[in-house]
Tab-separated table of C-alpha atoms in Angstrom:
chain	number	residue	atom	x	y	z
A	1	MET	CA	-1.748	31.816	-44.266
A	2	PHE	CA	-1.401	29.183	-41.466
A	3	PHE	CA	-4.350	27.636	-40.294
A	4	ARG	CA	-4.176	26.914	-36.714
A	5	ALA	CA	-6.504	24.098	-34.874
A	6	GLN	CA	-6.233	24.131	-30.636
A	7	ARG	CA	-4.246	22.633	-29.475
A	8	PRO	CA	-4.544	19.255	-27.827
A	9	ASP	CA	-5.198	19.474	-23.920
A	10	SER	CA	-1.357	17.903	-22.484
A	11	THR	CA	0.469	17.563	-19.474
A	12	ILE	CA	4.336	16.705	-19.400
A	13	GLY	CA	3.278	13.106	-17.508
A	14	ARG	CA	1.013	12.677	-20.518
A	15	ARG	CA	3.496	13.496	-23.145
A	16	PHE	CA	6.824	11.881	-22.037
A	17	ARG	CA	5.652	8.666	-20.926
A	18	THR	CA	5.355	5.944	-23.250
A	19	SER	CA	1.775	4.372	-24.980
A	20	VAL	CA	1.878	1.545	-22.782
A	21	ASP	CA	1.981	3.149	-19.396
A	22	GLY	CA	-1.512	1.031	-17.807
A	23	PHE	CA	-2.495	-1.608	-15.933
A	24	ALA	CA	-4.937	-4.173	-15.693
A	25	PHE	CA	-7.079	-5.129	-12.941
A	26	ARG	CA	-9.308	-8.416	-11.869
A	27	ALA	CA	-10.990	-9.312	-9.530
A	28	GLU	CA	-10.737	-13.043	-8.369
A	29	GLN	CA	-12.969	-15.439	-6.118
A	30	GLY	CA	-12.447	-12.631	-3.091
A	31	HIS	CA	-9.242	-11.069	-4.597
A	32	TYR	CA	-8.137	-8.304	-6.814
A	33	THR	CA	-5.085	-8.890	-9.102
A	34	ALA	CA	-3.419	-6.060	-10.984
A	35	GLN	CA	-0.561	-6.234	-13.734
A	36	VAL	CA	1.019	-2.656	-14.336
A	37	ALA	CA	3.275	-2.201	-17.475
A	38	ALA	CA	5.251	0.727	-18.456
A	39	ASN	CA	9.151	0.947	-19.458
A	40	ALA	CA	11.567	-0.034	-16.515
A	41	GLU	CA	12.476	3.207	-15.059
A	42	ARG	CA	8.354	3.812	-14.387
A	43	VAL	CA	8.098	0.273	-12.975
A	44	VAL	CA	10.241	0.677	-10.362
A	45	ASP	CA	9.072	4.373	-9.551
A	46	LEU	CA	6.175	3.309	-8.801
A	47	PHE	CA	6.912	0.308	-7.188
A	48	LEU	CA	8.729	2.532	-4.997
A	49	ALA	CA	6.165	5.006	-4.804
A	50	LEU	CA	3.313	2.600	-4.377
A	51	ALA	CA	4.643	0.877	-1.612
A	52	GLU	CA	3.906	4.099	0.461
A	53	HIS	CA	0.664	2.904	0.594
A	54	MET	CA	1.575	-0.060	2.599
A	55	PRO	CA	1.096	-0.232	6.499
A	56	PRO	CA	4.363	0.764	8.687
A	57	ALA	CA	5.523	-2.505	8.959
A	58	VAL	CA	6.280	-5.076	5.894
A	59	ASP	CA	7.003	-8.471	5.183
A	60	VAL	CA	10.317	-8.597	2.370
A	61	ALA	CA	11.431	-11.477	-0.531
A	62	ILE	CA	13.586	-11.155	-2.113
A	63	GLU	CA	15.255	-13.349	-4.566
A	64	ASP	CA	18.620	-12.555	-6.738
A	65	ALA	CA	18.209	-14.681	-10.839
A	66	ARG	CA	21.005	-14.837	-10.924
A	67	SER	CA	23.097	-15.949	-8.063
A	68	GLY	CA	20.138	-17.827	-7.018
A	69	HIS	CA	20.569	-16.411	-3.113
A	70	ALA	CA	16.796	-15.366	-1.668
A	71	TRP	CA	16.567	-13.273	1.723
A	72	HIS	CA	12.934	-13.271	3.458
A	73	GLY	CA	12.333	-10.690	6.635
A	74	GLU	CA	9.253	-9.678	8.773
A	75	SER	CA	7.843	-6.967	10.503
A	76	LEU	CA	10.331	-4.131	8.714
A	77	ALA	CA	9.721	-0.999	8.616
A	78	LEU	CA	8.656	0.396	5.470
A	79	PRO	CA	10.231	3.506	5.580
A	80	ASP	CA	13.562	1.224	6.059
A	81	VAL	CA	12.707	-0.715	3.184
A	82	ARG	CA	11.858	2.026	0.570
A	83	GLU	CA	15.059	4.331	1.534
A	84	ALA	CA	17.538	1.011	0.810
A	85	LEU	CA	15.541	-0.242	-2.643
A	86	ALA	CA	15.514	3.272	-3.467
A	87	ARG	CA	19.497	2.820	-3.482
A	88	LEU	CA	19.182	-0.345	-6.181
A	89	LYS	CA	16.513	2.000	-8.384
A	90	ALA	CA	18.764	2.973	-11.713
A	91	VAL	CA	20.517	-0.647	-11.777
A	92	LEU	CA	17.450	-2.557	-10.810
A	93	ALA	CA	15.083	-0.741	-14.064
A	94	THR	CA	18.975	-1.757	-15.937
A	95	PHE	CA	19.873	-5.307	-15.398
A	96	GLY	CA	16.513	-5.931	-13.517
A	97	GLY	CA	16.849	-9.824	-12.834
A	98	VAL	CA	15.732	-9.102	-8.950
A	99	GLU	CA	12.569	-10.763	-7.975
A	100	ILE	CA	10.949	-8.235	-5.137
A	101	SER	CA	7.943	-8.465	-2.859
A	102	ILE	CA	6.899	-6.457	-0.059
A	103	PHE	CA	3.613	-7.711	1.655
A	104	THR	CA	1.524	-8.380	4.087
A	105	SER	CA	-1.781	-10.246	5.284
A	106	GLU	CA	-3.875	-7.956	2.756
A	107	ASP	CA	-1.649	-6.263	0.111
A	108	GLN	CA	1.815	-7.211	-2.164
A	109	LEU	CA	3.826	-5.442	-4.646
A	110	THR	CA	6.115	-7.462	-6.418
A	111	LEU	CA	8.681	-6.435	-8.797
A	112	ASP	CA	9.406	-9.293	-11.309
A	113	PRO	CA	12.760	-10.475	-12.747
A	114	VAL	CA	11.684	-8.937	-15.784
A	115	ILE	CA	10.868	-5.955	-14.730
A	116	GLU	CA	6.908	-6.388	-14.450
A	117	LEU	CA	4.631	-4.657	-11.404
A	118	PHE	CA	2.236	-7.481	-10.086
A	119	ILE	CA	-0.800	-5.693	-7.371
A	120	TYR	CA	-2.754	-8.622	-5.098
A	121	ALA	CA	-4.863	-7.464	-2.663
A	122	ARG	CA	-8.078	-8.426	-0.477
A	123	THR	CA	-9.484	-5.283	-1.748
A	124	ASP	CA	-9.525	-3.011	-5.219
A	125	ARG	CA	-8.086	0.243	-3.025
A	126	TRP	CA	-5.327	-0.334	-5.536
A	127	LEU	CA	-7.242	0.495	-8.722
A	128	TYR	CA	-7.665	4.019	-7.070
A	129	ILE	CA	-4.580	4.311	-7.038
A	130	LEU	CA	-3.191	3.257	-10.041
A	131	GLN	CA	-5.590	5.548	-11.484
A	132	GLY	CA	-4.455	8.556	-9.804
A	133	LYS	CA	-1.070	7.998	-10.903
A	134	GLY	CA	-2.212	8.560	-13.797
A	135	LEU	CA	-2.220	5.064	-15.259
A	136	GLU	CA	-4.528	3.722	-17.907
A	137	GLU	CA	-6.530	1.191	-16.966
A	138	ARG	CA	-7.343	-1.786	-19.638
A	139	ARG	CA	-9.413	-5.088	-19.697
A	140	GLU	CA	-5.943	-6.821	-19.960
A	141	MET	CA	-1.994	-6.317	-20.427
A	142	ARG	CA	-0.002	-7.814	-23.278
A	143	PRO	CA	1.900	-10.973	-21.722
A	144	ARG	CA	5.352	-10.307	-22.443
A	145	SER	CA	6.694	-12.725	-25.699
A	146	TRP	CA	9.542	-13.693	-23.557
A	147	ALA	CA	11.480	-14.714	-20.357
A	148	LEU	CA	14.885	-15.209	-19.406
A	149	GLU	CA	16.343	-18.432	-17.674
A	150	ARG	CA	18.693	-16.955	-15.191
A	151	HIS	CA	21.738	-17.541	-17.249
A	152	GLU	CA	20.144	-15.683	-19.930
A	153	PHE	CA	20.663	-12.403	-17.760
A	154	PRO	CA	23.086	-9.849	-19.419
A	155	GLU	CA	25.644	-9.719	-16.814
A	156	ALA	CA	25.277	-6.534	-14.060
A	157	PRO	CA	28.751	-5.987	-12.194
A	158	GLY	CA	28.098	-5.238	-9.107
A	159	LEU	CA	24.038	-5.921	-8.800
A	160	SER	CA	24.196	-8.945	-6.989
A	161	ASP	CA	26.511	-7.096	-4.429
A	162	ALA	CA	23.783	-4.639	-4.449
A	163	VAL	CA	21.290	-7.131	-3.354
A	164	ALA	CA	23.500	-8.517	-0.282
A	165	ARG	CA	24.573	-5.875	0.895
A	166	LEU	CA	20.788	-4.229	1.026
A	167	ALA	CA	19.496	-8.372	2.604
A	168	ALA	CA	22.655	-7.690	5.197
A	169	SER	CA	21.204	-3.720	5.688
A	170	LEU	CA	18.016	-5.048	6.665
A	171	HIS	CA	18.533	-7.319	8.843
A	172	LEU	CA	16.699	-10.243	5.995
A	173	SER	CA	17.153	-13.835	6.310
A	174	GLN	CA	19.050	-15.792	3.936
A	175	THR	CA	16.620	-18.712	2.822
């Protein structure tokens, strides 16, 4: 005889995501901060998906931790920025080492070199957007127990060249 219990309700998204998919959201002196934690591929995907919620013209700052080069551009078309960044999605998730910020006077999305996602804003709208992406709100996220210096990032053949091509395609100024 078999005893069967009621199956728990599950979706594909819940079944295959890691248990650390979540975010911490804080309000501090008139601005809001969110830190998102998930695996590297999901963080990069979320960065690109959340960029859809930015205004049509954005500023962009990119810093390649391996080469030390940095670029900046203002009032860029959001679809062009998202398309250019989407081409780097796989190598960014695999190797990291690049900090990318998409921002306006109201909002900022930042993917840091160790593939963490931070959101800074003047309103709490990102709380609802993150919940809509299936992330669980937590009181706080554990900080990474490690950080890498520029010379410690693993070899990433072609990543620095790809980032430089991305900066050129978006007509970013080197800083």
